[in-house]
mmCIF file of C-alpha atoms in Angstrom:
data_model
loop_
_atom_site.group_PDB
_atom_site.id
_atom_site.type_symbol
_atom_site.label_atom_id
_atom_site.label_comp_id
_atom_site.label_asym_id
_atom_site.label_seq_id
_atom_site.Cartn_x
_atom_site.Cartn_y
_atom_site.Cartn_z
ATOM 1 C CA UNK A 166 0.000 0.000 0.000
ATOM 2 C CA UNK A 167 1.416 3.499 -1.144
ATOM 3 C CA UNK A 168 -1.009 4.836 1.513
ATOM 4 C CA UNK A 169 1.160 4.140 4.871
ATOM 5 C CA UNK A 170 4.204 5.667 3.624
ATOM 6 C CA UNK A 171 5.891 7.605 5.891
ATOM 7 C CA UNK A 172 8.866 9.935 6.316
ATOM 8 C CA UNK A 173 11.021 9.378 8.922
ATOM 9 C CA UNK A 174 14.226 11.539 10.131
ATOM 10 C CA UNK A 175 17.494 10.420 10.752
ATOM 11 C CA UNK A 176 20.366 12.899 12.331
ATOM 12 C CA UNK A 177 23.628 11.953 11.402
ATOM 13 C CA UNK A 178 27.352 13.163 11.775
ATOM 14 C CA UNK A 179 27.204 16.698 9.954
ATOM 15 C CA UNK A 180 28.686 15.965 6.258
ATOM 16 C CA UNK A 181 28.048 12.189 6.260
ATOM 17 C CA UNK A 182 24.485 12.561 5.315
ATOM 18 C CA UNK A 183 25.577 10.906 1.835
ATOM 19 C CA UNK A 184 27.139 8.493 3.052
ATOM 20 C CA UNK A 185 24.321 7.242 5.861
ATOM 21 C CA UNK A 186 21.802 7.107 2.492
ATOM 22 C CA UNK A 187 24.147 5.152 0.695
ATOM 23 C CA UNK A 188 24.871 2.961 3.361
ATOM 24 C CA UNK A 189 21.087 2.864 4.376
ATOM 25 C CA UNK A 190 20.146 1.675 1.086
ATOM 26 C CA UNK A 191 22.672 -0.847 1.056
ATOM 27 C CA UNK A 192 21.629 -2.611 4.250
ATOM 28 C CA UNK A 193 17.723 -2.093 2.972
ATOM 29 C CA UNK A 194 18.481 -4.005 -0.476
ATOM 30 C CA UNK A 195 20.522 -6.778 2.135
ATOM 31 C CA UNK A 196 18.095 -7.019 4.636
ATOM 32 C CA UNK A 197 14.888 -6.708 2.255
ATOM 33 C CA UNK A 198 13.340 -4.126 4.553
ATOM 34 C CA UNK A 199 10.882 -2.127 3.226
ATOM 35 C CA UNK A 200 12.238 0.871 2.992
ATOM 36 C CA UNK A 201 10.621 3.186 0.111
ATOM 37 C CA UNK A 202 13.186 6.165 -0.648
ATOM 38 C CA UNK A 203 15.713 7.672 0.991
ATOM 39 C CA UNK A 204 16.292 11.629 0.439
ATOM 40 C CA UNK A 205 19.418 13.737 1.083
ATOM 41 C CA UNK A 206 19.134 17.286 0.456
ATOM 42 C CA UNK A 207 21.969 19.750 0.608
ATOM 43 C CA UNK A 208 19.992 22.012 2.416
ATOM 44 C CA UNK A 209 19.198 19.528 5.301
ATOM 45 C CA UNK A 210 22.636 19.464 6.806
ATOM 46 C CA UNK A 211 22.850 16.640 9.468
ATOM 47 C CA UNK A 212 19.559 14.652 8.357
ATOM 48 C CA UNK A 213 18.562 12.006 6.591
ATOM 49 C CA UNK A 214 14.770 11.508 5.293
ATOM 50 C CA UNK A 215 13.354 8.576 4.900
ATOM 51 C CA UNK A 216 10.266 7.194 3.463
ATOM 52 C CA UNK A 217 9.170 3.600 4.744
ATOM 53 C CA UNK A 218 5.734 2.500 6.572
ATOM 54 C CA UNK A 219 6.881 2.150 10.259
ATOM 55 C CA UNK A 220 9.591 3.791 12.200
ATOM 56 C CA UNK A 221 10.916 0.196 13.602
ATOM 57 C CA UNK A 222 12.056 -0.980 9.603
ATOM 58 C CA UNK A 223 14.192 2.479 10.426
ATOM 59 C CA UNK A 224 15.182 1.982 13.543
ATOM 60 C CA UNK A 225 16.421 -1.771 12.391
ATOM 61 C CA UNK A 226 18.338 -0.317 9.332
ATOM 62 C CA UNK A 227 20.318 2.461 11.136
ATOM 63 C CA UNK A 228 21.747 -0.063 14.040
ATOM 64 C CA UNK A 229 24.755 -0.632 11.932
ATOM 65 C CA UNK A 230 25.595 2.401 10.028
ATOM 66 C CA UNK A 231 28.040 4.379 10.885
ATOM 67 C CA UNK A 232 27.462 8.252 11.460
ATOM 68 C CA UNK A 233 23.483 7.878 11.683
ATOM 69 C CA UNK A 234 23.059 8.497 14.749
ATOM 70 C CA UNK A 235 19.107 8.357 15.761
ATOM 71 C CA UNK A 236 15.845 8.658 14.690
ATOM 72 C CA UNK A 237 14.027 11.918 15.377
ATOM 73 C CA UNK A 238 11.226 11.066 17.118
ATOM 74 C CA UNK A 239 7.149 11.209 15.212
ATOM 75 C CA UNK A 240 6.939 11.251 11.288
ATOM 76 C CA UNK A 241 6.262 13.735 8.893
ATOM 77 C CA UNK A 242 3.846 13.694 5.517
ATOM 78 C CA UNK A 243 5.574 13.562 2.159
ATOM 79 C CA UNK A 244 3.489 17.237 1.531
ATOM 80 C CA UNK A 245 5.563 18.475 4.383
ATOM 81 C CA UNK A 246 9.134 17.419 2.401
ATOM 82 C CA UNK A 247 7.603 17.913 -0.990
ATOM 83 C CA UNK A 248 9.943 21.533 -1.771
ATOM 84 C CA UNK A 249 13.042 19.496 -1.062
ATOM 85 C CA UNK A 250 12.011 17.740 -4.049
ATOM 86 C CA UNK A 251 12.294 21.136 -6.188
ATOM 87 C CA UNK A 252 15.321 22.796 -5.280
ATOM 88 C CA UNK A 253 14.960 26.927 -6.259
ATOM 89 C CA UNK A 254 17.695 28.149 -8.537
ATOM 90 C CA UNK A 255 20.442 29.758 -6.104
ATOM 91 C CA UNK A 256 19.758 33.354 -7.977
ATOM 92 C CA UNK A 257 16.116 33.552 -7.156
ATOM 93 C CA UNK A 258 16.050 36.385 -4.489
ATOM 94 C CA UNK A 259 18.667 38.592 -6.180
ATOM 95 C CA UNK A 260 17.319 41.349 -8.220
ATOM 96 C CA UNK A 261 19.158 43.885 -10.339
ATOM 97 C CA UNK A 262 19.848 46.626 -8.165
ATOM 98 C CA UNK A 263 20.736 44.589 -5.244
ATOM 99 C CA UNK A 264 24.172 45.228 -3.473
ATOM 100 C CA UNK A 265 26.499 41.813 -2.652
ATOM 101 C CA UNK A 266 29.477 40.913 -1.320
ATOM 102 C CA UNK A 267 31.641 37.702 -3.057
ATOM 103 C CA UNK A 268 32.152 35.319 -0.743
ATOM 104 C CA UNK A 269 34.897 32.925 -2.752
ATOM 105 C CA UNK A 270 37.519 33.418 -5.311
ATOM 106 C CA UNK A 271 39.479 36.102 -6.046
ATOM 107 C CA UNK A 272 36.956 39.122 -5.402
ATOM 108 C CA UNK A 273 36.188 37.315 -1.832
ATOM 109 C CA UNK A 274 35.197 39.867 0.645
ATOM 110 C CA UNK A 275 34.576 42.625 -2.536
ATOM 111 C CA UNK A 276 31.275 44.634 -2.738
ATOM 112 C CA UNK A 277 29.347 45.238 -6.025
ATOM 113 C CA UNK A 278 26.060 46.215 -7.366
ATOM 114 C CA UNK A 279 23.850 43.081 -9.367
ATOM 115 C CA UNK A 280 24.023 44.346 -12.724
ATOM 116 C CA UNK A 281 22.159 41.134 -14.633
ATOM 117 C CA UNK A 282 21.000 38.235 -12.791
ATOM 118 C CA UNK A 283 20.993 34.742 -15.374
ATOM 119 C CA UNK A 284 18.829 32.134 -13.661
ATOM 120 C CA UNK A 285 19.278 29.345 -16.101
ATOM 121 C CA UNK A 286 22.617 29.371 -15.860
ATOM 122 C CA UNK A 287 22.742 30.429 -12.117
ATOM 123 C CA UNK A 288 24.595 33.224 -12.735
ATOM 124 C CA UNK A 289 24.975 36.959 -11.751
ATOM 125 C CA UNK A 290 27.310 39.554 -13.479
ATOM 126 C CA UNK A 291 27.917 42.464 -11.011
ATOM 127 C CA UNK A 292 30.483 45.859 -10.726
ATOM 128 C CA UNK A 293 32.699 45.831 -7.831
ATOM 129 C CA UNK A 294 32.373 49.090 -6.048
ATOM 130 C CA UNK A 295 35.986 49.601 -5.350
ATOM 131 C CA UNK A 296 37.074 48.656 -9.015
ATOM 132 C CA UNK A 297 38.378 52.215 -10.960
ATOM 133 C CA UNK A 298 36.830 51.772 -13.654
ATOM 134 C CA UNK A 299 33.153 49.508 -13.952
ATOM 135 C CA UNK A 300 34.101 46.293 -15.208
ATOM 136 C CA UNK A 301 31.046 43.936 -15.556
ATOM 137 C CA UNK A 302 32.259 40.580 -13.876
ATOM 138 C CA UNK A 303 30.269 37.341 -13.758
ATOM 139 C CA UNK A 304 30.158 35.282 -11.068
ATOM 140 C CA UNK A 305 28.193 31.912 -9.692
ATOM 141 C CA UNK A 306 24.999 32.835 -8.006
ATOM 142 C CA UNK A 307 26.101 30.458 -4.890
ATOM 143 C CA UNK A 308 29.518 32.520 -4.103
ATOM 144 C CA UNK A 309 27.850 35.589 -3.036
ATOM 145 C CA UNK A 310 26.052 36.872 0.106
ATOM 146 C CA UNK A 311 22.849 39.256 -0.167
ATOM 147 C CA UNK A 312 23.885 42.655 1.493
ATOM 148 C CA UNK A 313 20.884 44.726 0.795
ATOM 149 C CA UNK A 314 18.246 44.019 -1.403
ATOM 150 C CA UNK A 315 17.164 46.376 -4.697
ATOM 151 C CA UNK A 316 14.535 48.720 -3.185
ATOM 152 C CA UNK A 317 15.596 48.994 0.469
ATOM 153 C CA UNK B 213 36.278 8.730 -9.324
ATOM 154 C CA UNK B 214 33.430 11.731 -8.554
ATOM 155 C CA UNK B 215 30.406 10.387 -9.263
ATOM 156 C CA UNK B 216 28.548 12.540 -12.284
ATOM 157 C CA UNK B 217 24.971 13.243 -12.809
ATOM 158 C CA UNK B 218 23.146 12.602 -16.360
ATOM 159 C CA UNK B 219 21.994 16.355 -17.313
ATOM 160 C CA UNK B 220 18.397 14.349 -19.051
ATOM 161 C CA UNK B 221 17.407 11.816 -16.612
ATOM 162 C CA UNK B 222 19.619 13.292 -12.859
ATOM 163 C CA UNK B 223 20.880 9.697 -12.678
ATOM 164 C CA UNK B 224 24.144 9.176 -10.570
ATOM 165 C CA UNK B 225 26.566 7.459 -12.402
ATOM 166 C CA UNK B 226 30.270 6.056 -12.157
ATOM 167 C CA UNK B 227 31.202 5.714 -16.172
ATOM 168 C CA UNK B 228 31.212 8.187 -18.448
ATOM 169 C CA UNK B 229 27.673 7.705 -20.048
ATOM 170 C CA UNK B 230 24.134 7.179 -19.128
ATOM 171 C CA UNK B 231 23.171 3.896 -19.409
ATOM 172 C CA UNK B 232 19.471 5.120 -19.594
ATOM 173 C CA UNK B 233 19.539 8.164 -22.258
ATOM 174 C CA UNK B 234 22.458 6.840 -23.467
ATOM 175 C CA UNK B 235 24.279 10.361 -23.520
ATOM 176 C CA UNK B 236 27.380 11.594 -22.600
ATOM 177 C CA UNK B 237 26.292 15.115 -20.952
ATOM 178 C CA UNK B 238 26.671 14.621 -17.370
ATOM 179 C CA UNK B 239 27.400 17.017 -14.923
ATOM 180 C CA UNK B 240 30.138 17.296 -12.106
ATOM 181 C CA UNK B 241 28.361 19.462 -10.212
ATOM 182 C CA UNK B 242 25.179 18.318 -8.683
ATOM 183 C CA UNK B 243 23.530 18.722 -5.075
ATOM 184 C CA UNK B 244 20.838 16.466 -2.886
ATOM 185 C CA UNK B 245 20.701 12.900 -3.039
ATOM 186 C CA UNK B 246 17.223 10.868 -3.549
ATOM 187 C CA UNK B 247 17.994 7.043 -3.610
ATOM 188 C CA UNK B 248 14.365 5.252 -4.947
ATOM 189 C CA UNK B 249 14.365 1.729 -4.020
ATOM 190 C CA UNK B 250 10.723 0.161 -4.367
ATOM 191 C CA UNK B 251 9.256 2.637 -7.713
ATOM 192 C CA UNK B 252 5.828 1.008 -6.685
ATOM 193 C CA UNK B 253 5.258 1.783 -3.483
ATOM 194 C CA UNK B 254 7.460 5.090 -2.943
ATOM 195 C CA UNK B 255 5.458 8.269 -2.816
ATOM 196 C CA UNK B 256 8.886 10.444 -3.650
ATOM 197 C CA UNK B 257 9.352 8.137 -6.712
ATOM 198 C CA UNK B 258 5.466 8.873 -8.205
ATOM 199 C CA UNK B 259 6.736 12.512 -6.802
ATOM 200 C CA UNK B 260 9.554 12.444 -8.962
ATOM 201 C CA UNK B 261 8.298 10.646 -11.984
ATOM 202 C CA UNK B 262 11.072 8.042 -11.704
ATOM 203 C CA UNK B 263 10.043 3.969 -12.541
ATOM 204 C CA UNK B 264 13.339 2.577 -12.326
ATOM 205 C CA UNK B 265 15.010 1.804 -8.887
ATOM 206 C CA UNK B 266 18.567 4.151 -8.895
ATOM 207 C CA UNK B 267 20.233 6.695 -7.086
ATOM 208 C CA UNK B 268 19.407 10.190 -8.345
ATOM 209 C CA UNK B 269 20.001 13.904 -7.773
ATOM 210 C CA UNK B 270 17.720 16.527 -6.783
ATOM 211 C CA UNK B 271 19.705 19.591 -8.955
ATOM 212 C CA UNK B 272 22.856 19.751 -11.374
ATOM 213 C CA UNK B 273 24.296 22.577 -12.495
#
């Protein structure tokens, strides 16, 4: 029955979340425990989801991994993890206008202005404010931290 | 080896093409894991459109 399924939350070692799916689904296939889908995100740091019809099938699997350390007590609907599913581009939120500072590579800790924001490519191309002269410079949406937005 | 991502169907690979789509366009850079192991009974699989059992990922860039 698709019905029962349930997702249940492991916390693992920060960083090993991977590596606790990977092993999870290893000792599911093994054991033949009925364990659905198991879900990483990037955004979840130090969790593991997973979807199977009773917590104990969980509980069993995670006795022997490494770096999972429990399961977070209740269960949550799949509605409830449904926009880990569709990760938002990394550019949505920055506008044109808005003023940034780089956070890696070689402009790290410059300032600049958005001057074009590419969402298919997750992109931005911005003007450093303490460059001489304006040179448009495009950099990956994921490098850079929101310092004020365009209309504030 | 890093593990790369097939750009058409997300699926996580070790070799150098897709053995689904058959293409070569994979992609280094990828985030979020989602490993499907029963396609029947999973509500992330129906979620996700996926019928095979595999590992994939959520984004690639």
């Amino acid at each position: 029955m698709s019905e029962d399924s349930q997702i249940f939350v492991i916390k693992t070692t920060a960083n090993q979340e991977r590596s606790v799916a990977m092993a999870l689904a290893r000792v599911a296939k093994k054991e033949k425990l009925d364990i659905r889908a198991i879900l990483a995100p990037d955004e979840l740091k130090g969790y593991v989801l997973v979807e199977a019809p009773k917590s104990g099938i969980v509980e069993l699997a995670i006795q022997t991994i490494p770096h999972a350390r429990a399961i977070v007590k209740g269960s949550s609907s799949i509605s409830e993890i449904e926009h880990f599913l569709k990760p938002k581009p990394v550019v949505t939120g920055i506008k044109e206008g808005a003023i940034i500072e780089v956070t890696s590579g070689p402009f790290k800790g410059e300032k600049a202005r958005v001057k074009r924001v590419d969402e298919g490519h997750e992109e931005i191309t911005v003007e450093l404010f303490d460059a001489v002269v304006p040179i448009p410079i495009t950099i990956r949406g994921d490098t850079v931290r929101i310092l004020k937005k365009e209309n504030e | 080896m890093p593990e790369k991502v097939c750009r058409h169907c997300l699926r996580v690979l070790e070799g150098q093409t897709c053995p689904v789509c058959g293409t070569s366009d994979l992609a280094e850079e990828w985030s979020g894991l989602v490993i499907i192991l029963d396609t029947e009974r999973s509500e992330i699989a129906k979620k996700l459109g996926v019928d095979i059992p595999d590992r994939f990922a959520l984004k690639v860039r």
